[in-house]
Every structure is written in structure tokens, then in C-alpha cells.
Amino acid sequence: MGIPQPFDLPVYVTKPLRPSLDAYVARLTDVWNSGWYTNAGPQHQQLEAALSDRLRVRHLSLFNNATTALMAACRLFELGGEVVTTPFTFPATPHALAWQGLQPVFADIDPLTLGLDPARVEAAITGRTSAILAVHVFGMPCDVKGLQEVAQRHNLRLIYDGAHAFDVSIDGRPLGMFGDATALSFHATKLFHTAEGGALIVGNAERHVRVNLLRNFGIADETEVRLVGINGKMSELHAAFGIAVLGELDAERVKRRHVARCYRAALADCPEISFVPSDMQAGDGLQYFPIRIQRDSDAALRDKVYEGLRRFRVHARRYFYPLCSRFPDYMNLRGSAPGNLQVAEQVAQEILCLPFYGDLSGQDVTRISEMLKYLLET
Ligand code: T4K
């Protein structure tokens, strides 16, 4: 195999879904004319209703991002003390806890779902634990049944960080219906996005009302401030963008499925590469295309491939390396020792998220796959 030629332009891990400019401008014109730019305006209401419909949940509140939504969930349940969570996630997950004065306690993950292992969660629970914060990482559902049982046995809240899990179901049941609350991210790098944005889904009307108060400074009316809330509101410009993106989502999903199939076919004969999830049907938010790169004798193989791809102008990402438990603010906490997180440590050394978006052509996938093979062989 000859040395692959680098791409002329950088190829990133994702390319945000771009709605038709005309559709967006038409909506912006409405916003402009209305003179109403934020605070639950008509675009916001329309998007909230459309997403509730699409995700088949009744109590969804838009937020300005998933991090604020997670913090609002902590407030909603008045959590205190410690929260058991995963180290294999984006910094926002433990940071949302730390910003609420809660102590993250990291537990190890399951090698298949890459989400929290219920048995390891149970072992981490103490009298100070108030909740479990689990992540449906890469859109792959956690062991929701196992986690629910642990939460029930110990009378804990169960919150899901579903930042990667837009429109994912388990046996036909929307993922947002599990646990006490689920946060979604609509950041530009997500399949469905509003440039910046997020949502919180809860299970009943009373909680929904409280979430909406928390999102708007706790303001009930002009004279009554009922709760210590925050500014978690999504603007009309973001909501308008989201409505335009939503109109093109199904087409993007079809294209991403095709890209995933092309990668799987092109890389099927590489013994060092395994797909995550192993089977395309096994729950996949079409958010990322993670692979695991392993060769017994070479612990640094993933990093070698990552660096090599960058030289070819392919910017794959090592989500989520290093583990959050390695961050200076968390490394000395109970649970953070690498020996307690052996599966997560291993997975974080092996995962690479390849460029993945609808506009990635079959030809580009072939080129990237050939670069990968070249790097594995040399
Ligand atoms: N929980 C989990 C499990 C999460 O993964 C996240 C966020 C959150 C919670 C918090 O959600 P939010 O509060 O953000 O709603 C990106 C995103 O910024 C972040 O939202 C996301 N997870 C994370 C996995 O990815 P970075 O630091 O990797 O972003 P960045 O700027 O390096 O972008 C990645 C690539 O995407 C770039 O190389 C190019 C491309 N890109 C990016 C942007 C922003 C574009 O093509 N266009 C763009 O506008 O964090």
C-alpha cells in the first residue's frame, strides 16, 4: 500500500447539519418583525412542542445548553452530598455536579454499553449519596433496568445525561422516559442542534412546572420569585434555527446510516478495529462513529493512529480521553483511583471517533479507512 495523500482541507469529527438558508432566514424574518427575542416566545414554544412530539415525551423544557439543564436537574431534586457518576464522559457531566457543590464519585463502566456498571455503582454508594448521574454515551443506552433497581434499593434519584442520545428508544420506549430526568444537548456538534441548546425531560407535570421556574430565575410572576433559579433560557434565534434543522433531520439520519455502513464495510477486515456498538442495531444515536483500536503488544496504538490521521488532515477525536477522574480537581476524590476504574481506563485508551456526518462522501470514507489501514500496518 502506498502512502495515502492528505486531504486538501481538514476533515473534522463532525460537520453540523446546515438547514436551508432560505428556511432559516424566513424564520428569522418572523423573529425580527415580532420584536420578541427570548423568554419563551413563539419559536421556542413551537420547537418545544415539536420536540415533545418527536421524542414522544410530555414534559420537555428547552434550555440554553445541556450543562444548565443538568444543573437544573440537581436543583430540582435538591441533591446534596455525593453523586455517583461515570468518568467516561465530557467534562460537563461532573462539572454540573461540582457547580452545585455536589461531589462526583466515579464508578467503573460496563465494557459493552460503556455506561455505568450498576454493580460498581452500588459498591460506590454511601450514606452521603443522593443520586446517580449516568450517561448514554455515544447514544448507546445504559443498563437502565439495572440502574433503576440500584436507585430504588437505595432510594436515590436517577438522572441521565442523554447529551448524545437524541431520539433513541429501548424496545420502542423513548429513552427520555427512563429515570427521574434526562438532559439532552443541542450543541452544534450534535445530530439535532440549535447551535447552542439543550433540554430537560422529566416525568410529571409538577416537576415540569418547577423545571420551567428553575430555568427562568425562579420567577413565577412579576412579584413572586419562588425558587433560586438560573438563566437557562433558549433564545428565539436558537429556537428558530432548531426548527429549521428539525425539518432536515430525517434526511441527515439516512445519510449518516449510509456513512456508518460504508465505514463498517471498509474496516471489517481489520483485526485491530472493533465497532462501537458492535452491531448497528444495538442502539445508536447516529451521533458519533466510535471505533476501538486494540493490539495486545501495543498500548499506544490508538494514539499513533490518532496522530497519524492528523498528518493526513483527518481530525478524529479521542472522546473521552483522558477520563474525568484524571482532571486535577477530581483526581483525589474517592473513586478516582485508576485501579477502581479499570474498564474505563482501558476504553479511554482505545476509542477513536472517526469523522461522521451526512455530507461525508463514500469516497472520503474509503480514503479515511485506507489511511487507518496504512497507519495500522506501518
Ligand atoms: N454531556 C455530555 C456527555 C456531552 O458530550 C456534552 C457535550 C455535554 C454533556 C454538555 O452539552 P452542552 O452543555 O455543550 O450542550 C464538543 C461540544 O462542544 C460539546 O457540546 C460536546 N459534548 C462534546 C462531545 O463535543 P469539543 O471541545 O470537542 O468541541 P470542538 O469545538 O473541538 O468541536 C469538535 C469539532 O466539531 C471541531 O473539530 C469541528 C467541528 N465543529 C465544531 C463547532 C463548534 C464544527 O464543524 N462547527 C462548529 O460550530 O466539545
Coordinates of C-alpha atoms and ligand atoms in Angstrom, one line a residue:
M1 CA 0.0 0.0 0.0
G2 CA 1.4 3.4 -1.0
I3 CA 1.4 6.4 1.3
P4 CA -2.0 8.0 1.3
Q5 CA -2.3 11.6 0.2
P6 CA -3.5 14.0 2.8
F7 CA -6.9 15.8 2.3
D8 CA -6.6 19.3 0.9
L9 CA -8.8 20.7 3.6
P10 CA -9.2 19.4 7.2
V11 CA -11.8 16.8 7.8
Y12 CA -13.3 17.2 11.3
V13 CA -15.0 14.7 13.5
T14 CA -18.3 16.3 12.6
K15 CA -20.0 18.9 10.5
P16 CA -23.1 20.5 11.9
L17 CA -26.3 19.9 10.0
R18 CA -27.0 23.1 8.0
P19 CA -30.6 23.8 7.3
S20 CA -31.6 25.6 4.1
L21 CA -30.6 29.2 4.5
D22 CA -34.0 30.3 3.0
A23 CA -35.9 28.4 5.6
Y24 CA -33.8 29.9 8.4
V25 CA -34.0 33.4 7.0
A26 CA -37.7 33.2 6.7
R27 CA -38.0 32.3 10.3
L28 CA -35.5 35.0 11.3
T29 CA -37.6 37.5 9.5
D30 CA -40.6 36.5 11.6
V31 CA -38.5 36.8 14.8
W32 CA -37.2 40.2 13.6
N33 CA -40.6 41.5 12.9
S34 CA -42.1 40.2 16.1
G35 CA -39.7 42.2 18.3
W36 CA -39.7 39.2 20.7
Y37 CA -36.3 37.6 21.0
T38 CA -36.3 35.4 24.1
N39 CA -38.3 34.3 27.2
A40 CA -40.4 31.5 25.8
G41 CA -41.5 33.3 22.6
P42 CA -43.4 31.7 19.7
Q43 CA -40.4 29.9 18.1
H44 CA -39.5 28.5 21.5
Q45 CA -43.0 27.2 22.0
Q46 CA -43.1 25.7 18.6
L47 CA -39.8 23.9 19.0
E48 CA -40.7 22.6 22.4
A49 CA -43.9 21.2 21.1
A50 CA -42.3 19.7 18.0
L51 CA -39.6 18.0 20.1
S52 CA -42.0 16.7 22.7
D53 CA -43.9 15.2 19.8
R54 CA -40.9 13.8 18.0
L55 CA -39.4 12.3 21.2
R56 CA -42.8 11.1 22.5
V57 CA -42.4 12.7 25.9
R58 CA -44.8 15.0 27.6
H59 CA -42.7 17.1 29.9
L60 CA -39.7 18.6 27.9
S61 CA -38.2 22.0 28.7
L62 CA -35.8 23.7 26.3
F63 CA -32.6 25.0 27.8
N64 CA -29.7 27.1 26.6
N65 CA -27.4 24.0 26.8
A66 CA -27.3 20.6 28.4
T67 CA -24.9 21.7 31.2
T68 CA -27.5 24.2 32.6
A69 CA -30.2 21.5 32.1
L70 CA -28.1 19.1 34.2
M71 CA -27.6 21.7 36.9
A72 CA -31.3 22.4 36.9
A73 CA -32.0 18.7 37.4
C74 CA -29.7 18.7 40.5
R75 CA -31.7 21.7 41.9
L76 CA -35.0 20.1 41.1
F77 CA -34.3 17.2 43.3
E78 CA -32.4 19.2 45.9
L79 CA -29.5 16.9 45.8
G80 CA -26.7 17.0 48.4
G81 CA -23.5 15.2 49.3
E82 CA -22.2 12.8 46.7
V83 CA -23.5 11.7 43.3
V84 CA -22.2 8.5 41.7
T85 CA -21.3 9.1 38.0
T86 CA -19.1 7.9 35.2
P87 CA -15.6 9.1 34.4
F88 CA -16.0 8.2 30.7
T89 CA -17.8 11.4 29.6
F90 CA -17.4 15.0 28.6
P91 CA -16.3 17.3 31.5
A92 CA -19.8 18.9 31.6
T93 CA -21.2 15.8 33.4
P94 CA -19.1 16.0 36.6
H95 CA -18.8 19.8 36.3
A96 CA -22.6 20.2 36.5
L97 CA -22.4 18.4 39.9
A98 CA -19.4 20.3 41.2
W99 CA -21.1 23.6 40.3
Q100 CA -23.9 22.6 42.6
G101 CA -21.5 21.9 45.4
L102 CA -22.0 18.1 44.9
Q103 CA -19.1 15.7 45.0
P104 CA -18.8 13.4 42.0
V105 CA -17.9 9.8 42.9
F106 CA -16.7 7.9 39.9
A107 CA -17.7 4.3 39.3
D108 CA -16.5 2.0 36.6
I109 CA -18.3 1.4 33.3
D110 CA -19.7 -1.7 31.5
P111 CA -17.4 -2.8 28.7
L112 CA -20.3 -3.1 26.2
T113 CA -22.6 -0.2 26.9
L114 CA -19.7 2.0 28.0
G115 CA -22.2 3.4 30.6
L116 CA -22.2 3.0 34.3
D117 CA -22.0 -0.6 35.6
P118 CA -24.9 -1.0 38.1
A119 CA -22.8 -3.3 40.3
R120 CA -20.0 -0.8 40.5
V121 CA -22.5 2.0 41.2
E122 CA -23.9 0.0 44.1
A123 CA -20.5 -0.6 45.5
A124 CA -19.8 3.2 45.5
I125 CA -22.9 4.2 47.4
T126 CA -22.6 5.5 51.0
G127 CA -24.8 7.3 53.4
R128 CA -23.9 10.6 51.7
T129 CA -25.0 9.5 48.2
S130 CA -28.1 11.3 46.9
A131 CA -28.2 10.4 43.2
I132 CA -26.8 8.5 40.3
L133 CA -25.9 10.5 37.2
A134 CA -25.5 8.1 34.2
V135 CA -24.5 8.9 30.6
H136 CA -25.9 7.3 27.5
V137 CA -22.5 7.6 25.9
F138 CA -22.4 7.8 22.1
G139 CA -26.2 7.4 22.2
M140 CA -25.9 3.8 23.5
P141 CA -28.4 3.2 26.2
C142 CA -27.1 2.4 29.7
D143 CA -28.3 -0.6 31.6
V144 CA -31.5 1.3 32.5
K145 CA -33.1 -1.6 34.3
G146 CA -30.0 -2.4 36.4
L147 CA -29.5 1.3 37.3
Q148 CA -33.2 1.7 38.2
E149 CA -33.0 -1.3 40.6
V150 CA -30.0 0.1 42.3
A151 CA -31.6 3.6 42.6
Q152 CA -34.7 2.1 44.0
R153 CA -32.9 -0.2 46.5
H154 CA -31.1 2.8 47.9
N155 CA -33.8 5.4 47.5
L156 CA -31.7 7.6 45.1
R157 CA -32.5 9.9 42.3
L158 CA -31.5 8.6 38.9
I159 CA -30.6 11.3 36.3
Y160 CA -29.5 10.6 32.8
D161 CA -27.1 12.7 30.8
G162 CA -28.6 12.0 27.3
A163 CA -26.5 14.6 25.5
H164 CA -25.7 12.1 22.7
A165 CA -29.0 10.3 22.7
F166 CA -31.4 12.2 20.6
D167 CA -34.5 10.1 19.6
V168 CA -33.1 6.8 20.9
S169 CA -35.5 4.1 22.1
I170 CA -35.2 0.9 24.0
D171 CA -37.7 -1.7 22.9
G172 CA -39.8 1.1 21.4
R173 CA -39.8 3.1 24.6
P174 CA -38.2 6.6 24.3
L175 CA -35.0 6.9 26.3
G176 CA -36.3 10.1 27.9
M177 CA -38.9 8.1 29.8
F178 CA -36.3 6.3 32.0
G179 CA -35.1 7.6 35.3
D180 CA -36.2 10.8 37.1
A181 CA -34.8 13.2 34.5
T182 CA -32.9 13.2 31.2
A183 CA -30.8 16.1 29.8
L184 CA -30.2 16.5 26.1
S185 CA -27.7 18.6 24.3
F186 CA -28.4 20.6 21.1
H187 CA -24.9 21.9 20.7
A188 CA -23.8 22.4 17.1
T189 CA -21.8 19.2 17.2
K190 CA -24.9 17.1 17.9
L191 CA -27.1 15.4 15.3
F192 CA -30.1 17.6 16.2
H193 CA -28.9 21.0 17.2
T194 CA -29.8 24.7 17.8
A195 CA -26.1 25.9 17.6
E196 CA -26.2 26.1 21.4
G197 CA -29.1 24.5 23.3
G198 CA -30.4 21.6 25.3
A199 CA -33.4 20.3 27.1
L200 CA -34.5 18.6 30.3
I201 CA -37.2 15.9 30.3
V202 CA -39.0 15.0 33.5
G203 CA -41.7 12.5 34.3
N204 CA -44.7 14.6 35.6
A205 CA -46.4 17.9 35.3
E206 CA -45.5 19.1 38.8
R207 CA -41.8 18.7 38.1
H208 CA -42.2 20.2 34.7
V209 CA -43.6 23.4 36.3
R210 CA -40.6 23.5 38.7
V211 CA -38.1 23.0 35.9
N212 CA -39.6 25.9 34.0
L213 CA -39.3 28.1 37.1
L214 CA -35.7 27.0 37.6
R215 CA -34.9 27.9 34.0
N216 CA -36.2 31.5 34.4
F217 CA -34.7 32.7 37.7
G218 CA -37.5 31.0 39.7
I219 CA -39.8 33.8 38.6
A220 CA -43.5 32.9 39.0
D221 CA -44.9 36.3 38.1
E222 CA -43.9 40.0 38.4
T223 CA -43.9 40.0 42.2
E224 CA -43.1 36.4 43.1
V225 CA -39.8 34.6 42.9
R226 CA -40.5 31.1 44.1
L227 CA -37.1 29.4 43.7
V228 CA -33.4 30.0 43.3
G229 CA -33.4 29.7 39.6
I230 CA -30.9 30.4 36.9
N231 CA -31.0 31.9 33.4
G232 CA -31.3 28.7 31.3
K233 CA -33.5 30.0 28.5
M234 CA -33.1 29.4 24.8
S235 CA -33.4 32.5 22.6
E236 CA -35.8 32.8 19.7
L237 CA -32.9 32.8 17.3
H238 CA -31.7 29.5 18.5
A239 CA -35.2 28.0 18.6
A240 CA -35.8 29.2 15.0
F241 CA -32.6 27.6 13.9
G242 CA -33.7 24.4 15.6
I243 CA -37.0 24.3 13.8
A244 CA -35.2 24.7 10.5
V245 CA -32.7 21.9 11.4
L246 CA -35.5 19.6 12.5
G247 CA -37.0 19.8 9.0
E248 CA -33.9 18.2 7.6
L249 CA -33.1 15.7 10.3
D250 CA -34.6 12.6 8.8
A251 CA -32.6 13.1 5.6
E252 CA -29.5 13.5 7.7
R253 CA -30.1 10.3 9.6
V254 CA -30.5 8.4 6.3
K255 CA -27.2 9.8 5.1
R256 CA -25.4 9.0 8.4
R257 CA -26.7 5.4 8.3
H258 CA -25.1 5.1 4.9
V259 CA -21.8 6.6 6.1
A260 CA -21.8 4.1 9.0
R261 CA -22.4 1.2 6.7
C262 CA -19.6 2.3 4.4
Y263 CA -17.1 2.5 7.4
R264 CA -18.3 -0.9 8.6
A265 CA -17.7 -2.5 5.3
A266 CA -14.4 -0.8 4.6
L267 CA -12.9 -1.6 8.0
A268 CA -14.5 -5.1 8.6
D269 CA -11.2 -6.9 7.8
C270 CA -9.1 -5.0 10.3
P271 CA -8.4 -7.3 13.3
E272 CA -7.3 -4.3 15.4
I273 CA -10.6 -2.4 15.0
S274 CA -13.9 -3.2 16.6
F275 CA -17.1 -1.2 16.2
V276 CA -19.0 0.6 18.9
P277 CA -21.7 -0.7 19.3
S278 CA -20.6 -3.9 17.7
D279 CA -23.9 -4.2 15.8
M280 CA -25.6 -1.2 14.2
Q281 CA -29.0 -2.3 15.6
A282 CA -27.7 -2.2 19.2
G283 CA -28.9 1.3 19.9
D284 CA -27.1 4.1 18.2
G285 CA -27.9 7.8 18.2
L286 CA -26.1 8.3 14.9
Q287 CA -24.1 11.0 16.8
Y288 CA -20.6 9.7 16.6
F289 CA -18.8 6.8 14.8
P290 CA -16.6 5.4 17.6
I291 CA -14.2 2.5 17.0
R292 CA -11.9 0.7 19.4
I293 CA -8.3 0.1 18.4
Q294 CA -6.5 -2.7 20.1
R295 CA -3.4 -4.7 19.6
D296 CA -2.1 -6.7 22.6
S297 CA 1.5 -5.8 22.2
D298 CA 0.9 -2.0 21.6
A299 CA -0.9 0.1 24.3
A300 CA -0.1 3.3 22.3
L301 CA -1.6 2.1 19.0
R302 CA -4.8 4.3 19.2
D303 CA -2.6 7.4 19.8
K304 CA -0.3 6.5 17.0
V305 CA -3.3 6.2 14.6
Y306 CA -4.8 9.5 16.0
E307 CA -1.6 11.4 15.4
G308 CA -1.1 9.8 12.0
L309 CA -4.6 10.8 10.9
R310 CA -3.9 14.3 11.9
R311 CA -0.9 14.4 9.5
F312 CA -3.4 13.4 6.7
R313 CA -5.6 16.3 7.9
V314 CA -8.2 14.0 9.4
H315 CA -9.2 15.3 12.9
A316 CA -10.6 12.2 14.6
R317 CA -11.3 12.7 18.3
R318 CA -10.4 10.7 21.4
Y319 CA -13.7 11.1 23.2
F320 CA -13.4 10.8 26.2
Y321 CA -9.7 10.8 26.9
P322 CA -8.4 11.5 29.5
L323 CA -11.1 10.3 31.9
C324 CA -12.7 13.0 34.0
S325 CA -11.3 11.2 37.1
R326 CA -7.9 12.3 35.9
F327 CA -8.7 16.0 36.0
P328 CA -6.8 17.9 38.7
D329 CA -10.0 18.8 40.5
Y330 CA -11.3 15.3 40.6
M331 CA -8.2 13.0 40.7
N332 CA -8.0 12.8 44.5
L333 CA -11.7 12.1 45.1
R334 CA -13.0 8.9 46.4
G335 CA -13.4 6.5 43.5
S336 CA -11.0 8.3 41.2
A337 CA -8.0 5.9 41.5
P338 CA -7.3 4.2 38.2
G339 CA -7.4 0.8 39.9
N340 CA -11.1 1.5 40.6
L341 CA -11.9 2.3 37.0
Q342 CA -10.1 -0.3 35.1
V343 CA -12.6 -0.8 32.3
A344 CA -13.0 3.0 31.8
E345 CA -9.2 3.4 31.8
Q346 CA -8.8 0.7 29.1
V347 CA -11.7 2.1 26.9
A348 CA -10.3 5.6 27.1
Q349 CA -7.0 4.3 25.7
E350 CA -8.7 2.6 22.8
I351 CA -11.6 4.7 21.5
L352 CA -11.3 6.9 18.5
C353 CA -14.3 8.8 17.0
L354 CA -14.0 9.0 13.2
P355 CA -15.3 11.8 11.1
F356 CA -19.1 11.3 10.9
Y357 CA -21.7 13.4 9.2
G358 CA -24.2 13.2 6.4
D359 CA -22.1 15.1 3.8
L360 CA -19.1 12.8 4.2
S361 CA -18.9 11.1 0.8
G362 CA -18.4 7.3 0.3
Q363 CA -15.1 8.2 -1.4
D364 CA -13.9 10.2 1.7
V365 CA -14.9 7.2 3.9
T366 CA -12.8 4.9 1.7
R367 CA -9.8 7.3 1.9
I368 CA -10.0 7.6 5.7
S369 CA -10.3 3.9 6.0
E370 CA -7.3 3.4 3.8
M371 CA -5.3 5.9 5.9
L372 CA -6.3 3.9 9.0
K373 CA -5.2 0.7 7.5
Y374 CA -1.9 2.2 6.4
L375 CA -1.3 3.5 9.9
L376 CA -2.1 0.1 11.4
E377 CA 0.3 -1.6 9.1
T378 CA 3.3 0.7 9.3
Ligands
T4K1 N1 -22.7 15.7 28.5 C1 -22.1 15.1 27.5 C2 -21.9 13.6 27.6 C3 -21.5 15.8 26.4 O1 -20.8 15.2 25.5 C4 -21.7 17.2 26.4 C5 -21.2 18.0 25.3 C6 -22.4 17.8 27.5 C7 -22.9 17.0 28.5 C8 -22.7 19.3 27.5 O2 -23.5 19.7 26.5 P1 -23.7 21.3 26.2 O3 -23.7 22.0 27.5 O4 -22.5 21.6 25.3 O5 -25.0 21.4 25.4 C9 -17.9 19.3 21.8 C10 -19.1 20.1 22.2 O6 -18.8 21.5 22.4 C11 -19.8 19.5 23.3 O7 -21.1 20.1 23.4 C12 -19.9 18.0 23.3 N2 -20.5 17.4 24.4 C13 -18.5 17.4 23.0 C14 -18.6 15.9 22.9 O8 -18.0 17.9 21.8 P2 -15.3 19.9 21.8 O9 -14.5 20.5 22.8 O10 -14.9 18.6 21.3 O11 -15.7 20.9 20.6 P3 -14.9 21.4 19.4 O12 -15.0 22.9 19.4 O13 -13.5 20.8 19.5 O14 -15.6 20.8 18.2 C15 -15.4 19.5 17.7 C16 -15.4 19.5 16.2 O15 -16.6 19.9 15.6 C17 -14.4 20.6 15.6 O16 -13.2 20.0 15.4 C18 -15.0 21.0 14.3 C19 -16.5 20.7 14.5 N3 -17.3 21.9 14.7 C20 -17.5 22.4 15.9 C21 -18.3 23.5 16.1 C22 -18.4 24.1 17.5 C23 -17.9 22.5 13.6 O17 -17.7 22.0 12.4 N4 -18.7 23.5 13.8 C24 -18.9 24.1 15.0 O18 -19.7 25.1 15.1 O19 -16.8 19.7 22.5

